[in-house]
Amino acid sequence: MTRATQKEAADFLAANPEIIQIQAFLTDPSGVARGKVLRPEEIATAYRDGRPLPCSIQSLDMLGADVLETGLVWEEGDSDRPCFPVAGTLTHAPWHDVPTAQVILESFERDGSPTPADPRHALARTVATLEAMGLKPVVAIELEFYLVDREAAAKGRIVPPAAPNGFAPAHLQAYLMQDLEDFSPFLNDVFDGAKRMGLPARTLISEYAPGQFEIVLEHRADAMRAADDAVLYKRLVKGVAGKHGFVATFMAKPYAETSGSGLHIHVSLADEENANLFAGEGPLTPHLAHAIGGLEATMAESMAVFAPNANSFRRFRRNTYAPMTPAWAVDNRSVPLRVTSGRPDTRHLEHRVCGADANPYVALATVLAGIAEGIEKKIEPSEPIVGDGYREKQEATLPLNWWKALEVARASSFLPERLGAGFANIFLTIKEAECDRFFACVSDVDVDWYLRNV
């Protein structure tokens, strides 16, 4: 990885002298941003020497509680690790009233080696594997999200918000232009913010549920940057939503009765001359066929990454655009692996398994790892689905609850081999602790179902 230089910071501050504060953060294994707010005069030192953050920051569950079983707390004396800015990620945080910048950090050990628990290093590992094979992943990450009413959310309820004109979306209405117009003040600010941040935000869609939207990010020839884009994009959407009086959520399934939100990964492979190795006259080139075979073969053991939370699994229901079993097809959204149609030179694979709550670094790392597995071992794909994938693949063969997905992942040799044994163990240990803590809670549903009926 190319280390960011002090010149990058100096040039940015010279071009933006109004900046008062800089949010320096890394992404923990669960996908939560954690870090510090620095003053401009501190940033040069951070680029030169790194900024210290406690190693336990990579042991936290979704609520910020230590997971002692990771061995990253008392065994390490909660000691610091130097965290260095990622080249090219120092940018504006345009939703703040105070002029604010932000920069992504990545963590290193005191000897300069990558910190095993940092999810960005897990992605770097899988990218390096493909590059060693002479393959360059070209990637875009597509994230769906919901806007919800802030006052209701503060009281623990989720309902669609009223637009500035007073009307609240109430119907499914996929691709409805009226929703885009009603929420245009928010959406325009997201696009303006993306431009200031250097994010390649393109097509805007009103999705298949009230208050659900998607803004497509353009492909990057740098897979690491594509994941950074996704992390920065989520911060932008949440920040701009708050400024407009909404809450933006990337929960996988906010409403039981409507579609969940996905994180769809669009990927192709280029050779050293940048030729698309997935492009050809037929639907499948050898590289694309083996990529599909590898992703199908590793999908079950990867579900704990693609669906990392309890709520993630509420998304997997028949006829909801979320998969139940490994399968592929050409231009078909009823399967988890969709080969796009169109001009052969644009052909790529859309991986449709992850919920929007997945950590972009870990999700992309695992998808690329599955592709590498398939190509190295020449794994052949299944027969393509024609028509309704839910009807053709009626038996659900993926682990579709949290504890089963974690059990399958823990038995995997693929995940530790491809993502790194240290990272895989820490990630799964955190999620196993979260799963145990979640199901120890007594919910309102418990009371409603069982208080008087048992």
Coordinates of C-alpha atoms in Angstrom, one line a residue:
M1 CA 0.0 0.0 0.0
T2 CA 1.2 3.5 -0.8
R3 CA 1.6 5.5 2.4
A4 CA 0.1 9.0 2.3
T5 CA 2.6 11.8 2.4
Q6 CA 2.8 15.0 4.5
K7 CA 2.7 17.0 1.2
E8 CA -0.9 15.7 0.6
A9 CA -2.0 17.2 3.8
A10 CA -0.1 20.4 3.3
D11 CA -1.5 20.9 -0.2
F12 CA -5.1 20.2 1.0
L13 CA -4.9 22.7 3.9
A14 CA -3.3 25.3 1.6
A15 CA -6.2 25.0 -0.8
N16 CA -8.7 25.0 2.0
P17 CA -7.5 27.4 4.7
E18 CA -11.0 27.7 6.2
I19 CA -10.8 24.1 7.6
I20 CA -11.1 24.2 11.4
Q21 CA -11.2 20.5 12.3
I22 CA -10.3 17.1 10.7
Q23 CA -12.2 13.9 11.6
A24 CA -9.6 11.1 11.5
F25 CA -11.2 7.7 11.7
L26 CA -10.8 4.0 10.9
T27 CA -13.5 1.4 10.3
D28 CA -13.7 -1.4 12.9
P29 CA -14.6 -5.0 12.0
S30 CA -18.3 -4.3 12.4
G31 CA -18.1 -1.4 10.0
V32 CA -18.4 1.4 12.6
A33 CA -16.3 4.6 12.2
R34 CA -14.1 5.3 15.3
G35 CA -11.4 7.9 15.7
K36 CA -10.6 11.4 16.8
V37 CA -11.1 15.0 15.8
L38 CA -7.8 16.8 15.1
R39 CA -7.0 20.5 14.5
P40 CA -5.2 21.4 11.3
E41 CA -1.9 22.0 13.1
E42 CA -1.9 18.3 14.3
I43 CA -2.4 16.7 10.9
A44 CA 1.2 16.9 9.7
T45 CA 2.4 14.8 12.6
A46 CA -0.4 12.3 11.9
Y47 CA 0.9 11.8 8.4
R48 CA 4.5 11.6 9.6
D49 CA 4.2 9.4 12.7
G50 CA 0.7 8.1 12.6
R51 CA -2.0 8.9 15.2
P52 CA -2.2 6.6 18.2
L53 CA -5.5 4.7 18.8
P54 CA -6.0 1.9 21.4
C55 CA -5.8 -1.6 20.0
S56 CA -9.1 -2.4 21.8
I57 CA -10.9 -0.2 19.2
Q58 CA -10.8 -3.2 16.9
S59 CA -12.4 -5.5 19.6
L60 CA -15.6 -3.6 20.0
D61 CA -19.1 -4.9 19.3
M62 CA -21.8 -2.9 17.5
L63 CA -22.6 -1.1 20.7
G64 CA -19.0 -0.2 21.5
A65 CA -18.5 -2.8 24.3
D66 CA -15.3 -4.7 24.6
V67 CA -15.3 -8.3 23.4
L68 CA -12.6 -9.6 25.8
E69 CA -12.4 -12.9 23.9
T70 CA -10.5 -11.2 21.1
G71 CA -7.5 -10.8 23.3
L72 CA -7.1 -7.2 22.3
V73 CA -8.0 -5.6 25.6
W74 CA -6.2 -6.6 28.9
E75 CA -3.7 -9.0 27.3
E76 CA -2.4 -6.0 25.4
G77 CA -2.8 -3.5 28.2
D78 CA -5.1 -1.6 25.8
S79 CA -1.9 -0.3 24.2
D80 CA -1.9 2.1 21.3
R81 CA -1.3 1.4 17.6
P82 CA -0.1 4.0 15.1
C83 CA -2.8 4.7 12.6
F84 CA -1.8 6.4 9.4
P85 CA -3.9 8.4 6.9
V86 CA -4.9 6.5 3.7
A87 CA -3.6 8.2 0.6
G88 CA -6.2 10.1 -1.4
T89 CA -8.9 10.1 1.4
L90 CA -8.3 13.5 3.0
T91 CA -11.4 15.3 1.8
H92 CA -14.3 17.6 3.0
A93 CA -17.1 16.6 5.4
P94 CA -19.5 19.0 3.8
W95 CA -22.5 18.4 6.0
H96 CA -21.0 20.2 9.0
D97 CA -21.7 23.8 9.8
V98 CA -18.1 24.2 11.0
P99 CA -15.6 23.8 8.1
T100 CA -14.6 20.2 8.5
A101 CA -12.4 17.7 6.7
Q102 CA -12.1 14.0 7.2
V103 CA -9.5 11.3 6.5
I104 CA -9.5 7.5 6.6
L105 CA -6.9 5.8 8.8
E106 CA -5.5 2.3 8.8
S107 CA -3.8 0.7 11.7
F108 CA -0.3 -0.8 12.0
E109 CA 1.6 -2.7 14.6
R110 CA 4.6 -1.1 16.3
D111 CA 6.9 -3.0 14.0
G112 CA 5.2 -1.5 11.0
S113 CA 3.3 -4.7 10.0
P114 CA -0.4 -4.4 9.3
T115 CA -2.7 -4.7 12.3
P116 CA -4.5 -8.1 11.8
A117 CA -7.9 -6.8 13.1
D118 CA -8.0 -3.9 10.6
P119 CA -10.6 -4.8 7.9
R120 CA -8.9 -2.6 5.4
H121 CA -5.8 -4.9 5.6
A122 CA -8.0 -7.9 5.0
L123 CA -9.2 -6.3 1.7
A124 CA -5.6 -5.4 0.8
R125 CA -4.6 -9.1 1.2
T126 CA -7.2 -10.4 -1.2
V127 CA -6.5 -7.6 -3.8
A128 CA -2.8 -8.6 -3.6
T129 CA -3.7 -12.2 -4.2
L130 CA -5.4 -11.3 -7.5
E131 CA -2.7 -8.9 -8.5
A132 CA -0.1 -11.7 -8.0
M133 CA -2.1 -13.7 -10.5
G134 CA -1.9 -10.8 -13.0
L135 CA -5.5 -9.8 -12.4
K136 CA -6.8 -6.3 -11.4
P137 CA -10.3 -6.1 -9.9
V138 CA -12.5 -3.3 -11.2
V139 CA -15.2 -2.6 -8.7
A140 CA -18.2 -0.5 -7.8
I141 CA -20.2 -0.8 -4.6
E142 CA -23.9 0.0 -4.8
L143 CA -25.7 0.8 -1.5
E144 CA -29.4 1.1 -0.8
F145 CA -30.7 3.1 2.2
Y146 CA -33.8 4.3 3.8
L147 CA -34.7 7.8 5.1
V148 CA -36.8 7.6 8.2
D149 CA -38.6 10.2 10.4
R150 CA -36.1 11.5 13.1
E151 CA -38.7 12.2 15.8
A152 CA -40.2 8.7 15.5
A153 CA -36.7 7.1 15.4
A154 CA -35.8 8.9 18.6
K155 CA -38.7 7.1 20.2
G156 CA -37.7 3.8 18.9
R157 CA -40.1 3.7 15.9
I158 CA -39.3 3.6 12.2
V159 CA -41.7 5.4 9.8
P160 CA -41.1 7.2 6.5
P161 CA -40.4 10.9 6.8
A162 CA -42.4 13.7 5.3
A163 CA -40.7 15.5 2.5
P164 CA -40.1 19.3 2.7
N165 CA -43.4 19.7 0.8
G166 CA -45.3 17.9 3.6
F167 CA -46.0 14.6 1.7
A168 CA -44.7 11.4 3.1
P169 CA -44.1 8.3 0.8
A170 CA -46.6 5.6 1.6
H171 CA -46.5 3.1 -1.3
L172 CA -44.0 0.8 -2.9
Q173 CA -43.8 2.8 -6.1
A174 CA -40.5 1.6 -7.5
Y175 CA -38.6 4.1 -9.6
L176 CA -41.1 6.8 -8.8
M177 CA -40.0 10.2 -10.1
Q178 CA -42.3 12.0 -7.7
D179 CA -40.3 10.7 -4.7
L180 CA -37.1 12.0 -6.3
E181 CA -38.6 15.4 -6.8
D182 CA -40.2 15.5 -3.3
F183 CA -36.8 14.8 -1.6
S184 CA -34.7 16.7 -4.1
P185 CA -33.3 19.2 -1.5
F186 CA -31.7 16.3 0.4
L187 CA -30.7 14.4 -2.7
N188 CA -29.2 17.5 -4.4
D189 CA -27.1 18.1 -1.3
V190 CA -25.9 14.5 -1.4
F191 CA -24.7 15.0 -5.0
D192 CA -23.1 18.3 -4.2
G193 CA -21.3 16.8 -1.2
A194 CA -20.2 13.8 -3.3
K195 CA -18.7 16.2 -5.8
R196 CA -16.8 18.1 -3.1
M197 CA -15.5 14.8 -1.7
G198 CA -14.4 13.4 -5.0
L199 CA -17.0 10.5 -4.9
P200 CA -18.1 9.3 -8.3
A201 CA -21.9 9.5 -7.5
R202 CA -24.0 8.9 -10.6
T203 CA -27.4 7.4 -11.2
L204 CA -30.2 8.1 -8.6
I205 CA -33.1 5.7 -8.0
S206 CA -36.1 5.7 -5.8
E207 CA -36.2 2.1 -4.7
Y208 CA -38.9 -0.5 -4.1
A209 CA -40.2 0.9 -0.7
P210 CA -41.3 4.1 0.8
G211 CA -38.3 6.3 1.6
Q212 CA -35.8 3.9 0.1
F213 CA -33.2 5.3 -2.3
E214 CA -30.0 4.3 -4.1
I215 CA -27.2 6.4 -5.6
V216 CA -24.9 4.4 -7.8
L217 CA -21.1 4.9 -7.5
E218 CA -19.1 4.5 -10.6
H219 CA -16.6 1.7 -11.1
R220 CA -13.1 2.1 -9.9
A221 CA -10.0 0.4 -11.3
D222 CA -8.7 0.5 -7.7
A223 CA -10.6 -1.9 -5.5
M224 CA -9.3 -0.4 -2.3
R225 CA -10.5 3.0 -3.4
A226 CA -14.0 1.6 -4.3
A227 CA -14.3 0.4 -0.7
D228 CA -13.1 3.7 0.7
D229 CA -15.8 5.4 -1.6
A230 CA -18.5 3.2 0.0
V231 CA -17.4 4.1 3.6
L232 CA -17.2 7.9 2.8
Y233 CA -20.5 7.7 0.9
K234 CA -22.3 6.2 3.9
R235 CA -20.9 9.0 6.1
L236 CA -22.1 11.6 3.6
V237 CA -25.6 10.2 3.3
K238 CA -26.0 10.0 7.1
G239 CA -24.6 13.5 7.6
V240 CA -26.7 15.2 5.0
A241 CA -29.8 13.4 6.2
G242 CA -29.2 14.7 9.7
K243 CA -28.8 18.2 8.4
H244 CA -32.2 17.9 6.7
G245 CA -33.9 16.6 9.8
F246 CA -34.0 12.9 8.7
V247 CA -32.3 9.8 9.8
A248 CA -30.6 7.7 7.0
T249 CA -30.3 4.1 7.9
F250 CA -28.3 1.3 6.2
M251 CA -30.1 -1.4 8.3
A252 CA -30.6 -4.5 6.1
K253 CA -34.3 -4.7 7.0
P254 CA -35.9 -1.7 8.6
Y255 CA -39.5 -2.8 7.8
A256 CA -40.8 -6.4 7.9
E257 CA -43.3 -5.8 5.1
T258 CA -41.0 -4.2 2.5
S259 CA -37.8 -4.9 0.8
G260 CA -34.5 -4.8 2.6
S261 CA -31.5 -2.7 1.6
G262 CA -28.6 -4.4 -0.2
L263 CA -24.9 -3.8 -0.7
H264 CA -24.4 -5.0 -4.3
I265 CA -20.8 -5.5 -5.5
H266 CA -20.2 -5.0 -9.2
V267 CA -16.9 -6.5 -10.3
S268 CA -14.9 -7.5 -13.3
L269 CA -11.2 -8.5 -13.8
A270 CA -8.7 -6.7 -16.0
D271 CA -5.4 -8.0 -17.2
E272 CA -2.2 -6.0 -17.3
E273 CA -3.3 -4.2 -20.5
N274 CA -6.6 -3.3 -18.8
A275 CA -8.6 -5.6 -21.0
N276 CA -11.9 -6.9 -19.4
L277 CA -11.4 -10.6 -18.8
F278 CA -15.1 -11.1 -18.3
A279 CA -15.9 -9.8 -21.8
G280 CA -16.5 -12.1 -24.7
E281 CA -19.0 -13.1 -27.3
G282 CA -20.6 -15.8 -25.2
P283 CA -22.0 -15.2 -21.7
L284 CA -19.1 -16.7 -19.8
T285 CA -15.3 -16.4 -20.4
P286 CA -13.1 -18.9 -18.5
H287 CA -12.3 -16.2 -15.9
L288 CA -15.9 -15.3 -15.4
A289 CA -17.0 -18.9 -15.2
H290 CA -14.5 -19.8 -12.6
A291 CA -15.2 -16.6 -10.7
I292 CA -18.9 -17.7 -10.5
G293 CA -17.9 -21.2 -9.5
G294 CA -15.7 -19.9 -6.7
L295 CA -18.4 -17.5 -5.4
E296 CA -21.0 -20.3 -5.4
A297 CA -18.7 -22.7 -3.6
T298 CA -17.8 -20.3 -0.9
M299 CA -21.1 -18.5 -0.4
A300 CA -22.4 -20.5 2.5
E301 CA -19.3 -20.1 4.7
S302 CA -19.2 -16.4 3.7
M303 CA -22.7 -15.6 4.9
A304 CA -21.5 -14.4 8.4
V305 CA -19.6 -11.6 6.5
F306 CA -22.4 -10.8 4.0
A307 CA -25.0 -10.8 6.7
P308 CA -23.1 -9.8 9.9
N309 CA -26.0 -8.8 12.2
A310 CA -29.2 -10.2 13.6
N311 CA -31.3 -7.8 11.5
S312 CA -29.3 -8.9 8.4
F313 CA -31.2 -12.2 8.2
R314 CA -34.6 -10.7 8.2
R315 CA -33.9 -9.7 4.6
F316 CA -33.7 -13.3 3.3
R317 CA -37.2 -14.1 2.2
R318 CA -38.5 -15.5 -1.0
N319 CA -39.4 -13.1 -3.7
T320 CA -37.7 -10.2 -2.0
Y321 CA -34.6 -9.8 -4.3
A322 CA -32.5 -11.5 -1.6
P323 CA -31.0 -14.9 -2.2
M324 CA -31.8 -18.2 -0.6
T325 CA -29.2 -20.5 -2.3
P326 CA -26.2 -20.1 -4.6
A327 CA -27.1 -19.6 -8.2
W328 CA -26.3 -17.4 -11.2
A329 CA -28.0 -16.1 -14.4
V330 CA -27.7 -13.5 -17.1
D331 CA -29.5 -10.3 -16.4
N332 CA -31.7 -11.9 -13.7
R333 CA -32.3 -10.3 -10.2
S334 CA -33.8 -13.4 -8.7
V335 CA -30.4 -15.0 -8.2
P336 CA -27.4 -13.9 -6.0
L337 CA -24.9 -13.7 -8.9
R338 CA -26.1 -11.7 -11.9
V339 CA -24.1 -11.5 -15.1
T340 CA -24.9 -8.2 -16.8
S341 CA -26.1 -8.0 -20.4
G342 CA -25.3 -5.2 -22.8
R343 CA -22.1 -4.6 -24.7
P344 CA -19.5 -7.4 -24.2
D345 CA -16.8 -4.9 -23.2
T346 CA -19.0 -3.8 -20.2
R347 CA -19.8 -7.3 -18.9
H348 CA -19.3 -7.7 -15.2
L349 CA -20.7 -9.7 -12.3
E350 CA -23.2 -8.3 -9.8
H351 CA -22.9 -9.9 -6.4
R352 CA -26.3 -9.4 -4.7
V353 CA -26.0 -11.2 -1.4
C354 CA -24.8 -8.6 1.1
G355 CA -27.1 -6.4 3.2
A356 CA -26.3 -2.7 3.3
D357 CA -25.2 -3.3 6.9
A358 CA -22.2 -5.3 5.8
N359 CA -18.7 -3.8 6.3
P360 CA -17.7 -2.7 2.7
Y361 CA -14.0 -3.7 3.3
V362 CA -14.8 -7.2 4.6
A363 CA -17.6 -7.8 2.1
L364 CA -15.5 -6.9 -0.9
A365 CA -12.5 -8.8 0.5
T366 CA -14.7 -11.9 0.8
V367 CA -16.1 -11.6 -2.7
L368 CA -12.7 -11.1 -4.3
A369 CA -11.4 -14.0 -2.2
G370 CA -14.2 -16.2 -3.6
I371 CA -13.3 -15.1 -7.1
A372 CA -9.6 -16.0 -6.5
E373 CA -10.6 -19.3 -5.1
G374 CA -12.6 -20.2 -8.2
I375 CA -9.9 -19.1 -10.6
E376 CA -7.0 -20.8 -8.8
K377 CA -8.9 -24.1 -8.4
K378 CA -10.8 -23.8 -11.7
I379 CA -14.2 -24.3 -10.0
E380 CA -17.0 -24.8 -12.6
P381 CA -20.3 -22.9 -12.1
S382 CA -23.7 -24.5 -11.8
E383 CA -26.1 -24.4 -14.7
P384 CA -27.6 -20.9 -15.2
I385 CA -31.0 -20.1 -14.0
V386 CA -33.6 -19.3 -16.6
G387 CA -36.7 -17.4 -15.3
D388 CA -37.6 -17.4 -11.6
G389 CA -34.6 -18.3 -9.4
Y390 CA -36.8 -18.7 -6.4
R391 CA -38.9 -21.4 -8.2
E392 CA -35.9 -23.1 -9.7
K393 CA -33.9 -23.2 -6.5
Q394 CA -36.7 -23.9 -3.9
E395 CA -34.5 -25.4 -1.3
A396 CA -32.7 -22.8 0.9
T397 CA -29.1 -24.1 1.1
L398 CA -27.5 -21.0 2.6
P399 CA -27.4 -20.6 6.4
L400 CA -30.2 -18.1 7.0
N401 CA -30.0 -17.4 10.7
W402 CA -27.2 -15.7 12.6
W403 CA -25.9 -18.5 14.8
K404 CA -25.9 -21.0 12.0
A405 CA -24.0 -18.6 9.7
L406 CA -21.4 -18.1 12.4
E407 CA -21.1 -21.8 13.0
V408 CA -20.5 -22.5 9.3
A409 CA -18.0 -19.6 9.1
R410 CA -16.1 -20.8 12.1
A411 CA -15.7 -24.2 10.5
S412 CA -14.4 -22.6 7.3
S413 CA -10.8 -22.9 6.1
F414 CA -11.4 -20.5 3.2
L415 CA -12.0 -17.4 5.4
P416 CA -8.8 -17.6 7.5
E417 CA -6.7 -18.6 4.5
R418 CA -8.0 -15.8 2.3
L419 CA -8.7 -12.9 4.8
G420 CA -5.9 -13.8 7.3
A421 CA -6.3 -16.1 10.3
G422 CA -5.9 -13.2 12.7
F423 CA -8.6 -11.1 11.1
A424 CA -11.1 -14.0 10.6
N425 CA -10.8 -15.1 14.2
I426 CA -11.3 -11.6 15.6
F427 CA -14.2 -10.8 13.3
L428 CA -16.0 -14.1 14.1
T429 CA -15.2 -13.7 17.8
I430 CA -16.8 -10.3 17.9
K431 CA -19.9 -11.5 16.0
E432 CA -20.3 -14.6 18.2
A433 CA -20.2 -12.4 21.3
E434 CA -22.8 -10.0 19.7
C435 CA -25.0 -12.9 18.8
D436 CA -24.9 -14.2 22.3
R437 CA -25.6 -10.7 23.8
F438 CA -28.5 -10.0 21.3
F439 CA -30.4 -13.2 22.1
A440 CA -29.9 -12.7 25.8
C441 CA -32.1 -9.6 25.5
V442 CA -35.8 -9.8 26.2
S443 CA -37.6 -7.9 23.5
D444 CA -41.0 -6.3 23.1
V445 CA -41.9 -9.2 20.8
D446 CA -41.1 -11.7 23.6
V447 CA -43.6 -9.9 25.8
D448 CA -46.2 -9.6 23.1
W449 CA -46.0 -13.3 22.1
Y450 CA -45.4 -15.0 25.5
L451 CA -46.5 -12.9 28.4
R452 CA -50.0 -14.3 28.5
N453 CA -50.0 -17.1 26.0
V454 CA -47.6 -19.6 27.6

